[in-house]
Tab-separated table of C-alpha atoms in Angstrom:
chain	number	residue	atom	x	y	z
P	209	UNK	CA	83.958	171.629	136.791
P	210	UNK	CA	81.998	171.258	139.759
P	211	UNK	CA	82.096	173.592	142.682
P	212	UNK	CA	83.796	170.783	145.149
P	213	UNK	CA	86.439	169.651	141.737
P	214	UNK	CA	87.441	173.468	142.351
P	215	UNK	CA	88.040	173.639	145.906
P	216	UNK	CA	90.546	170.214	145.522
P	217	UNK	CA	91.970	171.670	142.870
P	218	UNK	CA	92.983	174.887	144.452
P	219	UNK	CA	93.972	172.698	147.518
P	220	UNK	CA	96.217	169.996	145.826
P	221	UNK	CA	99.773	169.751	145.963
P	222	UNK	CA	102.012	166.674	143.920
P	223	UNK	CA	102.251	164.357	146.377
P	224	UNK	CA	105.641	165.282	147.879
P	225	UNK	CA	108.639	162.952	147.672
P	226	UNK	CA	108.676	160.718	151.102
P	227	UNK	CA	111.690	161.061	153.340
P	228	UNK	CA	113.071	162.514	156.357
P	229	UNK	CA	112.892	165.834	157.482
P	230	UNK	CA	116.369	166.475	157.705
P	231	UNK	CA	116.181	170.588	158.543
P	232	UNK	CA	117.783	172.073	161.199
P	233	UNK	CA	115.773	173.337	164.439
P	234	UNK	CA	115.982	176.897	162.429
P	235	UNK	CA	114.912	175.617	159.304
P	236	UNK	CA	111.803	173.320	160.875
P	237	UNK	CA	110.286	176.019	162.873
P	238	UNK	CA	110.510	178.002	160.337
P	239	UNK	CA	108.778	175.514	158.543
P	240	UNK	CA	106.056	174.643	160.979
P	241	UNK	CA	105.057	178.269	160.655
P	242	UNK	CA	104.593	177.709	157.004
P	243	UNK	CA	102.715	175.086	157.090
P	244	UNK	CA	100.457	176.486	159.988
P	245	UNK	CA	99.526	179.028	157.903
P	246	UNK	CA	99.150	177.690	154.621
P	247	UNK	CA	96.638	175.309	156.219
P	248	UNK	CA	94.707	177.971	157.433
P	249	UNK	CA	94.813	180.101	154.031
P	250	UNK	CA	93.430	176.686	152.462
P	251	UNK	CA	90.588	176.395	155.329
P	252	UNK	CA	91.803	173.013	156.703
P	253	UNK	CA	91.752	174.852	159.954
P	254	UNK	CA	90.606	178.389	161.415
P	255	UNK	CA	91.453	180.915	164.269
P	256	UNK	CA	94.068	179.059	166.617
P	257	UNK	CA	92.859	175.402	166.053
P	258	UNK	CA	94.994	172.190	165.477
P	259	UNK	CA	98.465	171.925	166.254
P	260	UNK	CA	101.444	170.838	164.362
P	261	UNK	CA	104.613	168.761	165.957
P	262	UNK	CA	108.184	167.498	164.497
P	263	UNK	CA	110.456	165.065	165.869
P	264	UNK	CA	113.514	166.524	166.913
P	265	UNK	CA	116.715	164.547	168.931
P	266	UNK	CA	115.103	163.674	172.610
P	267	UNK	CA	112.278	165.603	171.919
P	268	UNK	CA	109.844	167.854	169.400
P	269	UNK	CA	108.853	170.867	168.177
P	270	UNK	CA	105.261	171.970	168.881
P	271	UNK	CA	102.944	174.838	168.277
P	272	UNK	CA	102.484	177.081	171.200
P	273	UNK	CA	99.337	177.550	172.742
P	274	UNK	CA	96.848	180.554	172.337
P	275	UNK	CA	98.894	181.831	169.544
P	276	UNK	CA	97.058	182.930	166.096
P	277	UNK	CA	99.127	181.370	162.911
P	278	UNK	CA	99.552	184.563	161.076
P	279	UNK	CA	101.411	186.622	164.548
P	280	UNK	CA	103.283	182.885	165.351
P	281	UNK	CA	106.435	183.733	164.895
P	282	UNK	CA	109.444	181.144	164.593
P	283	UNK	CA	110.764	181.895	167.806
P	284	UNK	CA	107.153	180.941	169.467
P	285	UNK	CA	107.661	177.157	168.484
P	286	UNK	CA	107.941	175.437	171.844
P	287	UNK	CA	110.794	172.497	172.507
P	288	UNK	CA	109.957	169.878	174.256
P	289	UNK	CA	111.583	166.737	176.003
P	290	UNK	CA	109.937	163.243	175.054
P	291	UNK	CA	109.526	163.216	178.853
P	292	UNK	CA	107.228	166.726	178.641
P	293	UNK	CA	109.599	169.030	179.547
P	294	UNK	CA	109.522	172.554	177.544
P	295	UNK	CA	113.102	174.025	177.176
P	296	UNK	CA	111.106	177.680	177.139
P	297	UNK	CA	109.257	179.802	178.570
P	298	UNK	CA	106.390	179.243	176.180
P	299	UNK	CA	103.407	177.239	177.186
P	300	UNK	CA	102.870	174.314	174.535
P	301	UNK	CA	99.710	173.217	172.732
P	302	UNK	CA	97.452	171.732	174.769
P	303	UNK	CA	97.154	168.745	172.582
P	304	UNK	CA	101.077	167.863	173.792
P	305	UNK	CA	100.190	165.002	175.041
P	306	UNK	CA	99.198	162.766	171.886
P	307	UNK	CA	101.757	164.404	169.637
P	308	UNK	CA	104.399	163.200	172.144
P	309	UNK	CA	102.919	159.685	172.664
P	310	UNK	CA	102.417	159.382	168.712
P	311	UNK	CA	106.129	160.160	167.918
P	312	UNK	CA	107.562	157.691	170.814
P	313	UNK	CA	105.448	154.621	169.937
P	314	UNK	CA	105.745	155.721	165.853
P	315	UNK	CA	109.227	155.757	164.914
P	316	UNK	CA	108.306	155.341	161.217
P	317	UNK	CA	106.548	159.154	161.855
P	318	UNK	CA	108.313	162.222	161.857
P	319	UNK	CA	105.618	164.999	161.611
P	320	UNK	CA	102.151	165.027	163.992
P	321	UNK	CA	99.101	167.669	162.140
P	322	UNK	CA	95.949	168.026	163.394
P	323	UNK	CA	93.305	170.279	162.529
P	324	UNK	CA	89.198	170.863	162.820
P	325	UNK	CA	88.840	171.059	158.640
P	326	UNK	CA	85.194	171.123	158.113
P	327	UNK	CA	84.316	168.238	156.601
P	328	UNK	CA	86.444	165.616	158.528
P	329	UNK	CA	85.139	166.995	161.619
P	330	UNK	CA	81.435	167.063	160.443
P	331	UNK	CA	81.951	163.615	160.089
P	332	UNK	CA	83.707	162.943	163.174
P	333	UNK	CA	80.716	165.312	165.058
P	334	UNK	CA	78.516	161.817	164.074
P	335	UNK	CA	80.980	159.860	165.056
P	336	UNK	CA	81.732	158.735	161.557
P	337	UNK	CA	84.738	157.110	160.208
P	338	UNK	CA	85.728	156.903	156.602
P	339	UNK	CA	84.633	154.030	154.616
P	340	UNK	CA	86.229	152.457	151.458
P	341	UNK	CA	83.862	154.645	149.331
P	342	UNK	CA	87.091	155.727	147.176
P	343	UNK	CA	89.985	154.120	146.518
P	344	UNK	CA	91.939	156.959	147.765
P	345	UNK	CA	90.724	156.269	151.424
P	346	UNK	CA	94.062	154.181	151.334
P	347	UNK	CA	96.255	157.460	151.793
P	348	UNK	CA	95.065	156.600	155.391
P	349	UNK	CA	97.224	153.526	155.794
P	350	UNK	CA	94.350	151.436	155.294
P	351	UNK	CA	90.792	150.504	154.534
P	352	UNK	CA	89.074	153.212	155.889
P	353	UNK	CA	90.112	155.847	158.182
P	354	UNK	CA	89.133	155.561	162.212
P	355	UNK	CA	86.896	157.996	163.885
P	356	UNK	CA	88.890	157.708	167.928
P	357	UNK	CA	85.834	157.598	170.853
P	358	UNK	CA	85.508	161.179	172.091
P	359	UNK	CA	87.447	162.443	175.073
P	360	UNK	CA	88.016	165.935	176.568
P	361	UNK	CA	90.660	167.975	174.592
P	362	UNK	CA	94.051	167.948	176.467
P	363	UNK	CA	93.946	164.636	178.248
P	364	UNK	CA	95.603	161.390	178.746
P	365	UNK	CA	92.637	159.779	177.843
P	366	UNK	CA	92.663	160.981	174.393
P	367	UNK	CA	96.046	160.625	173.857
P	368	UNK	CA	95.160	156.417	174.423
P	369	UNK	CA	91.927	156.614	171.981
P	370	UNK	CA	94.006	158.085	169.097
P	371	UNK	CA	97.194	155.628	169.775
P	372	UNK	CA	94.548	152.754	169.402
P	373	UNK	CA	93.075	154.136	166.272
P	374	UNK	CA	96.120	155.041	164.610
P	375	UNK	CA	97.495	151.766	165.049
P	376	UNK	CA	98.798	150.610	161.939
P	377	UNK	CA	97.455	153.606	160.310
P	378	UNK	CA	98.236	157.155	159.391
P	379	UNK	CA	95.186	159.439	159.565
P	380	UNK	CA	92.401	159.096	161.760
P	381	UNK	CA	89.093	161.401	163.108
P	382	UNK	CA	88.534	162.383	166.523
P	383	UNK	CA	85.061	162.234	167.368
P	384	UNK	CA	83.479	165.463	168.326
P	385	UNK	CA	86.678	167.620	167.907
P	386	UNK	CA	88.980	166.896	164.205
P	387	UNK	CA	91.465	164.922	162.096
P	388	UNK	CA	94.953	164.107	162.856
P	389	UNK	CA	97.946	163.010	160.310
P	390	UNK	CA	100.683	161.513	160.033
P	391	UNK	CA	103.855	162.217	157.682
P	392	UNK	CA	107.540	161.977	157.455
P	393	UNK	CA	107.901	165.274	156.060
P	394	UNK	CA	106.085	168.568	156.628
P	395	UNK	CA	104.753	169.294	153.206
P	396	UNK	CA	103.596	165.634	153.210
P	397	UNK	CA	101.412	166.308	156.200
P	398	UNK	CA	100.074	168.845	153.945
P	399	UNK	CA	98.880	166.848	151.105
P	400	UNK	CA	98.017	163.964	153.457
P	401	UNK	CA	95.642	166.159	155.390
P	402	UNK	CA	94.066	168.076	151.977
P	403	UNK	CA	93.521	164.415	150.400
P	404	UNK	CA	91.962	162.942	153.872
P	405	UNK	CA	89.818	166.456	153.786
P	406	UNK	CA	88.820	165.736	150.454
P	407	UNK	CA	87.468	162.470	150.779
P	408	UNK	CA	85.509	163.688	153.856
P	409	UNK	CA	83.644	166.400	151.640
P	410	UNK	CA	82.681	163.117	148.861
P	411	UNK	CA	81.494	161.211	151.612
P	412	UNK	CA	79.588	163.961	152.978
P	413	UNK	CA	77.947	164.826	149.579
P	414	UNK	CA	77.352	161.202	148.797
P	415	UNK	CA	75.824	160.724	152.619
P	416	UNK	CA	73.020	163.211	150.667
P	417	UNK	CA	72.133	161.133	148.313
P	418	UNK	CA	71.882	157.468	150.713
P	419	UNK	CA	74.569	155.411	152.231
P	420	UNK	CA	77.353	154.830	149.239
P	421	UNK	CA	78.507	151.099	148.201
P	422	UNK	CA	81.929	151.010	149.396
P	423	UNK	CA	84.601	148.773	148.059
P	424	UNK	CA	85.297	145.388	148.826
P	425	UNK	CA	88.180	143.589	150.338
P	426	UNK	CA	89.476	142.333	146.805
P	427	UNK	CA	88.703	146.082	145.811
P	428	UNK	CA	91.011	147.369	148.418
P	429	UNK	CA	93.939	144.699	147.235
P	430	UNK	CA	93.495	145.251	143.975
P	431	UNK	CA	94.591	149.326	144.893
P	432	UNK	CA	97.035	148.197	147.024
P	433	UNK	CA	98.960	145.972	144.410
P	434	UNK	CA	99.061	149.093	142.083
P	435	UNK	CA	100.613	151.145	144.474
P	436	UNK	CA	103.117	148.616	145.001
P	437	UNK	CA	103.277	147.992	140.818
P	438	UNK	CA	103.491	151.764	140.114
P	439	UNK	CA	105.834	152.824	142.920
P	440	UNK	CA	102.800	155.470	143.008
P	441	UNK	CA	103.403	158.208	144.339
P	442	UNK	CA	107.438	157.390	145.714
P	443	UNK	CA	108.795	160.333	144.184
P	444	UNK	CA	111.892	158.465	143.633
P	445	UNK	CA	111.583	155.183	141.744
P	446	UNK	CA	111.485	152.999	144.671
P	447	UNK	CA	107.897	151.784	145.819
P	448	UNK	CA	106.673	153.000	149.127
P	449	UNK	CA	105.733	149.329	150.552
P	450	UNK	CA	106.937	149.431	154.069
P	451	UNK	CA	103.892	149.485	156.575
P	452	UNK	CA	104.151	151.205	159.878
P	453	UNK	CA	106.542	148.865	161.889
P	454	UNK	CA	103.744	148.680	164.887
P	455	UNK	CA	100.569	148.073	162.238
P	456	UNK	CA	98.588	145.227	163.563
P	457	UNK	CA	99.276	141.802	163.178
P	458	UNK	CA	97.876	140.192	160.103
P	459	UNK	CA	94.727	139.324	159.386
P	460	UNK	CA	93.687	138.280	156.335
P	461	UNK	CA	94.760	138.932	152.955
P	462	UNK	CA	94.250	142.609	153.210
P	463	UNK	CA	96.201	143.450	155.830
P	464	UNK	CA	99.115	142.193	154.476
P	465	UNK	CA	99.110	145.335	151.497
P	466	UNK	CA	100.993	148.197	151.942
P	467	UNK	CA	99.900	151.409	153.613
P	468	UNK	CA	100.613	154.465	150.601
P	469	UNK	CA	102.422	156.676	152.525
P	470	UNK	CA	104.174	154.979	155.685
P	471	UNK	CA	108.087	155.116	155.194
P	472	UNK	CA	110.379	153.589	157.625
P	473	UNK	CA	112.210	156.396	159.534
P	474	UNK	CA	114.832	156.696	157.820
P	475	UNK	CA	116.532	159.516	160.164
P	476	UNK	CA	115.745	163.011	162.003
P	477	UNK	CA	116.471	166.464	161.906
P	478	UNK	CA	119.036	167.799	163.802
């Protein structure tokens, strides 16, 4: 088993079950604590980096700012008002903005992760988005995965770059700075962000060998109507065919497949 075969394997998780959060504010900062730290111990992220957010009633939870994962505590998770308002005395990550603009024009998302794992971000560093060099470039929502134009960390700006390229998606790089997710569930935003990780690192290693053939447009369907087929990776015996209720408009055969891993919101936590 190759070096790389051993990292994913150490890193990968069953695809969890898709469906709403459903935890109480207790039970979800608890949770964004866990998963904070877990993505650190599997170096998707480092130091005080990325930033996690749930949708809550009016509002989210969001990672404070400044705060190391392994001293966060619960209690440190910041609520905030869709309109920006924190309800304590906490300051917020300084990424607030996008989570907040992701979860109002995303109903179908519950769950906002980014993080600066080291091979999305080497990619993004170029500029780079991820082709359809492996099939499994679809656990983006798509054909490949968007690298967002670069803006300055904290701003408006790049709030709008990574609403345009997660449009009808649910991953996409940030150039110059990381990787975002999208999930309906915490531990889903886990293995989302490990498999979108993963496929960075091929790419990279193939980039060292030439540019890679990707796969085509009938490629891509052909993936598409075996997710659909094989209910893969539902969890529950019912297929996970709904795309993101804003995706695009059609155009063209492909974009009328499904996006693996976009669920209609089905509810949120209370």
């Amino acid at each position: 088993m190759s070096k790389l075969q051993e990292r994913h394997q150490e890193r990968r998780q069953e695809r969890p079950q898709e469906r709403p959060i459903g935890l109480s504010h207790s039970g979800l900062r608890q949770g964004i604590v866990r998963t904070c730290r877990e993505m650190n111990a599997k170096r998707l992220n480092q130091g005080t980096s990325g930033n996690l957010s749930c949708r809550i009633d009016g509002g989210m939870l969001i990672t404070p700012s400044g705060i190391a994962y392994d001293r966060m505590a619960a209690q440190d998770v910041v609520e905030m008002s869709i309109d920006g308002r924190c309800h304590r005395d906490r300051t917020p990550s300084s990424e607030w903005r996008f989570h907040r603009d992701i979860l109002a024009a995303r109903p179908d998302v519950n769950v906002v992760l980014h993080s600066h794992s080291i091979y999305a971000t080497s990619l993004a560093i170029h500029q780079r988005p991820i082709p359809a060099v492996h099939y499994m470039v679809a656990v983006g929502g798509g054909v490949d995965i968007r690298c967002a134009p670069y803006a300055c960390f904290g701003t408006q700006r790049l709030s709008d770059h990574v609403l345009a390229a997660l449009q009808g998606r649910m991953a996409c790089l940030l150039a110059h700075h990381g990787l975002i997710v999208l999930a309906t569930s915490l531990e889903q935003a886990m293995w989302r962000l490990i498999e979108v990780e993963t496929l960075a690192e091929m790419y990279v290693h193939a980039l060292a060998i030439g540019e890679p053939p990707r796969l085509t447009e009938a490629d891509m369907n052909e993936v598409f109507e075996q997710v659909k087929a094989l209910n893969y990776g539902s969890g529950n015996g019912s297929a996970t065919t709904a795309p993101p209720r804003n995706a695009e408009p059609p155009q063209g055969r492909i974009a009328e497949r499904v996006a693996p891993g976009s669920a209609d919101l089905a509810g949120i936590a209370k």
